[in-house]
Amino acid sequence: MPENETSQDWLEKEAIGAIEKIELLTVRLPFVAPFGTSVAVWSCKEALLVRLEDKGITAWGECVADPDPYYASETTISARFIIKNFLLPELKPELSLAALLRRFARVRGNEMAKAALENALLDLLAKRRGLPLHVLLGFPPQRIMSGISIGIQETVAQLLEKVEEATASGYHRVKMKIQHGKDVEWVEAVRGRFPDLALMADANGDYTLADAAHLARLDEFKLTMIEQPLSYHDIYQHSLLQARLKTPLCLDESIHTVDDAAAAIALKSCRVINIKQGRVGGILEAVKIARLCAAGGIPTWSGGMDETGIGRALNIQLQTAPGFTLPGDTSETRRYFHEDIVEPGVELSSDGFIEIPPGAGSGVEVVPERLERYLLDRERIS
Ligand code: OSB
Ligand code: MG
């Protein structure tokens, strides 16, 4: 299906229709190893899931909010509150998805809550047609580039070991988390050992403009980018920092909407944007941001939130959209969990690429026994 006006008719014109059963679930899956960042160390993935059931079809959405407000202000509990009290009450069978999303716009912020419900509705609409989500969206299939995000380690030796494992697995690029005290020397060590590696660093907002000279010391290590060096809600100060650095900056936390992306591009706050569909209110907003970036000459990539297989599958489908020209944070299932709740899991092929799973919707199926094993609570809404 070509990406044109007619292929998107369903979005504006087709009614979502009745949905027999709507549930909110919370799961908690232990990580293979704790994931350290400058803002928090997470040892498990706790996620709010949206489950829709209709005429034998089950569709899923995953909210990327954590139980804590350390990466973003939304949490699993705030998202549940917003979905139950403000988003689901707007869901009427006669509305198209586009009309529903316009109603969601009245709710300020809360992009992670909105994305979770939009995820589930897109999965449902695609499964009703028996189409993979990327086909419904009008994007041709392609193999997806891989990337890995390595958390803050105790020692430089441990970091080098993790980078070694990642390169041996075939990842197309490696991201290392940095923070005050674990930055210049740590990047220098990795670059010294891996001279040709596509390497970037993510600070999760650990620095201020007063650190500009310190951050400029990273310029000599040929990083592909430095992600979110400054505050989670800043766009302007990043433009001042970018003017002082050779290394491209990439915004993550600061970008919640297509307007944020437009501001960042206009101000030259960054030369790359990390698009997390869960952080920007869903896949359709993510596609708009990718289009804007492509038009502005800003490469983009799909970030991750250590999602379960549900969210990761949606991130994979999203990367078929034009504009996703860089490897994202899409890694193999085994890098996160001993056991995930979906099949098939993500695996890298020998050349480091990821195949889009062939099934309808997101392409993955939740395995009931596994869901049961990691389930914290399950609430039927309607
Ligand atoms: O800043 O990109 C980030 C994980 C959780 C919260 C924030 C971030 C991350 C990652 C890992 O970097 C992404 C992934 O592997 O899914
Ligand atoms: Mg980041």
Tab-separated table of C-alpha atoms in Angstrom, residues 33-210:
chain	number	residue	atom	x	y	z
A	33	ALA	CA	21.115	-7.021	35.016
A	34	PRO	CA	20.257	-3.682	36.671
A	35	PHE	CA	20.158	-0.765	34.198
A	36	GLY	CA	22.000	2.294	35.529
A	37	THR	CA	21.585	5.861	34.271
A	38	SER	CA	22.442	9.275	35.710
A	39	VAL	CA	18.850	9.538	37.013
A	40	ALA	CA	18.051	6.055	38.370
A	41	VAL	CA	19.042	2.404	38.496
A	42	TRP	CA	16.227	0.076	37.430
A	43	SER	CA	16.380	-3.634	38.282
A	44	CYS	CA	13.056	-4.588	36.735
A	45	LYS	CA	10.603	-3.397	34.104
A	46	GLU	CA	7.245	-2.508	35.612
A	47	ALA	CA	4.785	-1.564	32.880
A	48	LEU	CA	1.146	-0.673	32.496
A	49	LEU	CA	-0.458	-2.570	29.602
A	50	VAL	CA	-3.705	-1.844	27.762
A	51	ARG	CA	-5.549	-4.955	26.529
A	52	LEU	CA	-8.442	-4.749	24.057
A	53	GLU	CA	-10.521	-7.770	23.069
A	54	ASP	CA	-13.074	-7.893	20.288
A	55	LYS	CA	-14.507	-10.752	18.227
A	56	GLY	CA	-11.646	-13.099	18.998
A	57	ILE	CA	-8.941	-10.472	18.400
A	58	THR	CA	-6.705	-9.346	21.258
A	59	ALA	CA	-4.740	-6.114	20.925
A	60	TRP	CA	-2.106	-4.643	23.242
A	61	GLY	CA	-0.545	-1.318	24.087
A	62	GLU	CA	2.314	-0.631	26.476
A	63	CYS	CA	2.817	2.530	28.494
A	64	VAL	CA	6.504	3.488	28.724
A	65	ALA	CA	6.112	5.291	32.070
A	66	ASP	CA	8.041	3.833	35.002
A	67	PRO	CA	6.581	3.522	38.501
A	68	ASP	CA	8.877	6.438	39.440
A	69	PRO	CA	9.097	9.973	37.961
A	70	TYR	CA	12.888	9.932	37.453
A	71	TYR	CA	13.094	9.776	33.646
A	72	ALA	CA	9.807	11.589	32.998
A	73	SER	CA	7.097	13.143	35.119
A	74	GLU	CA	4.483	10.536	34.190
A	75	THR	CA	4.298	7.299	36.176
A	76	THR	CA	2.442	4.004	35.816
A	77	ILE	CA	-0.093	5.271	38.376
A	78	SER	CA	-0.583	8.717	36.801
A	79	ALA	CA	-0.978	7.121	33.362
A	80	ARG	CA	-3.566	4.650	34.700
A	81	PHE	CA	-5.485	7.566	36.261
A	82	ILE	CA	-5.439	9.596	33.027
A	83	ILE	CA	-6.368	6.623	30.824
A	84	LYS	CA	-9.268	5.593	33.079
A	85	ASN	CA	-10.697	9.008	33.866
A	86	PHE	CA	-9.920	11.166	30.841
A	87	LEU	CA	-8.969	9.102	27.768
A	88	LEU	CA	-11.189	5.996	27.834
A	89	PRO	CA	-14.347	8.097	28.503
A	90	GLU	CA	-13.699	9.775	25.096
A	91	LEU	CA	-13.617	6.430	23.265
A	92	LYS	CA	-16.918	6.141	21.343
A	93	PRO	CA	-17.593	3.445	18.682
A	94	GLU	CA	-18.592	5.979	16.010
A	95	LEU	CA	-15.341	7.969	16.198
A	96	SER	CA	-12.437	7.462	13.810
A	97	LEU	CA	-9.007	7.134	15.384
A	98	ALA	CA	-8.096	10.608	14.086
A	99	ALA	CA	-11.224	12.092	15.704
A	100	LEU	CA	-10.462	10.338	18.993
A	101	LEU	CA	-6.893	11.668	19.004
A	102	ARG	CA	-8.241	15.201	18.467
A	103	ARG	CA	-10.343	14.694	21.608
A	104	PHE	CA	-7.256	13.470	23.474
A	105	ALA	CA	-5.595	16.794	22.605
A	106	ARG	CA	-7.763	18.463	25.259
A	107	VAL	CA	-5.784	16.511	27.868
A	108	ARG	CA	-2.536	18.410	28.329
A	109	GLY	CA	0.723	16.477	28.338
A	110	ASN	CA	0.382	12.887	29.568
A	111	GLU	CA	1.864	11.689	26.284
A	112	MET	CA	2.811	8.284	27.695
A	113	ALA	CA	-0.793	7.596	28.736
A	114	LYS	CA	-2.074	8.675	25.304
A	115	ALA	CA	0.502	6.554	23.481
A	116	ALA	CA	-0.436	3.395	25.419
A	117	LEU	CA	-4.069	3.615	24.347
A	118	GLU	CA	-3.195	4.633	20.773
A	119	ASN	CA	-0.779	1.647	20.583
A	120	ALA	CA	-3.582	-0.752	21.511
A	121	LEU	CA	-6.075	0.806	19.087
A	122	LEU	CA	-3.588	0.704	16.189
A	123	ASP	CA	-2.815	-2.951	16.998
A	124	LEU	CA	-6.566	-3.696	17.004
A	125	LEU	CA	-7.286	-1.858	13.732
A	126	ALA	CA	-4.370	-3.574	11.980
A	127	LYS	CA	-5.325	-7.029	13.315
A	128	ARG	CA	-8.942	-6.580	12.192
A	129	ARG	CA	-7.594	-6.191	8.645
A	130	GLY	CA	-5.028	-8.955	9.104
A	131	LEU	CA	-2.235	-6.486	8.262
A	132	PRO	CA	1.107	-5.821	9.929
A	133	LEU	CA	0.980	-2.362	11.504
A	134	HIS	CA	3.581	-0.910	9.125
A	135	VAL	CA	1.397	-1.932	6.166
A	136	LEU	CA	-1.645	-0.264	7.732
A	137	LEU	CA	0.474	2.888	8.156
A	138	GLY	CA	1.565	2.674	4.512
A	139	PHE	CA	5.268	1.901	5.018
A	140	PRO	CA	7.069	-0.844	3.071
A	141	PRO	CA	8.832	-3.588	5.043
A	142	GLN	CA	12.519	-3.296	5.720
A	143	ARG	CA	15.095	-4.846	7.989
A	144	ILE	CA	15.596	-2.732	11.103
A	145	MET	CA	19.011	-1.544	12.293
A	146	SER	CA	20.044	-2.526	15.811
A	147	GLY	CA	21.627	-0.578	18.629
A	148	ILE	CA	22.344	-1.149	22.278
A	149	SER	CA	22.274	1.160	25.285
A	150	ILE	CA	24.817	0.178	27.918
A	151	GLY	CA	24.047	1.414	31.424
A	152	ILE	CA	26.483	3.056	33.841
A	153	GLN	CA	28.972	0.432	35.056
A	154	GLU	CA	30.938	0.140	38.301
A	155	THR	CA	34.314	0.124	36.560
A	156	VAL	CA	35.846	1.002	33.187
A	157	ALA	CA	36.867	-2.663	32.827
A	158	GLN	CA	33.234	-3.754	33.161
A	159	LEU	CA	32.174	-1.169	30.594
A	160	LEU	CA	34.807	-2.405	28.119
A	161	GLU	CA	33.558	-5.957	28.634
A	162	LYS	CA	29.954	-4.912	27.858
A	163	VAL	CA	31.027	-3.004	24.739
A	164	GLU	CA	33.048	-6.038	23.629
A	165	GLU	CA	29.963	-8.275	23.994
A	166	ALA	CA	27.843	-5.787	22.051
A	167	THR	CA	30.253	-5.528	19.136
A	168	ALA	CA	30.634	-9.335	19.058
A	169	SER	CA	26.817	-9.646	18.828
A	170	GLY	CA	26.830	-7.401	15.756
A	171	TYR	CA	25.048	-4.274	17.020
A	172	HIS	CA	25.256	-1.436	14.517
A	173	ARG	CA	26.055	1.136	17.165
A	174	VAL	CA	26.733	1.327	20.869
A	175	LYS	CA	25.427	3.942	23.263
A	176	MET	CA	27.050	4.343	26.649
A	177	LYS	CA	25.435	6.159	29.519
A	178	ILE	CA	27.548	8.910	31.060
A	179	GLN	CA	27.274	11.079	34.162
A	180	HIS	CA	29.510	13.405	36.179
A	181	GLY	CA	32.661	11.472	37.142
A	182	LYS	CA	32.038	8.730	34.582
A	183	ASP	CA	32.399	10.597	31.325
A	184	VAL	CA	35.585	11.805	29.565
A	185	GLU	CA	37.962	9.076	30.809
A	186	TRP	CA	35.301	6.415	30.245
A	187	VAL	CA	34.598	7.490	26.672
A	188	GLU	CA	38.350	7.760	26.056
A	189	ALA	CA	38.829	4.162	27.239
A	190	VAL	CA	36.086	2.813	24.981
A	191	ARG	CA	37.309	4.791	21.977
A	192	GLY	CA	40.909	3.666	22.643
A	193	ARG	CA	39.861	0.025	22.522
A	194	PHE	CA	37.281	0.351	19.677
A	195	PRO	CA	38.657	2.992	17.264
A	196	ASP	CA	36.023	2.471	14.531
A	197	LEU	CA	32.931	1.752	16.606
A	198	ALA	CA	29.825	3.872	15.986
A	199	LEU	CA	29.696	5.192	19.553
A	200	MET	CA	27.490	7.746	21.297
A	201	ALA	CA	26.912	8.877	24.892
A	202	ASP	CA	23.658	9.578	26.763
A	203	ALA	CA	23.753	11.847	29.833
A	204	ASN	CA	20.028	11.887	30.676
A	205	GLY	CA	20.328	15.573	31.583
A	206	ASP	CA	23.181	15.302	34.086
A	207	TYR	CA	24.979	18.513	33.021
A	208	THR	CA	24.453	22.270	32.900
A	209	LEU	CA	25.805	24.949	30.582
A	210	ALA	CA	28.553	25.540	33.148
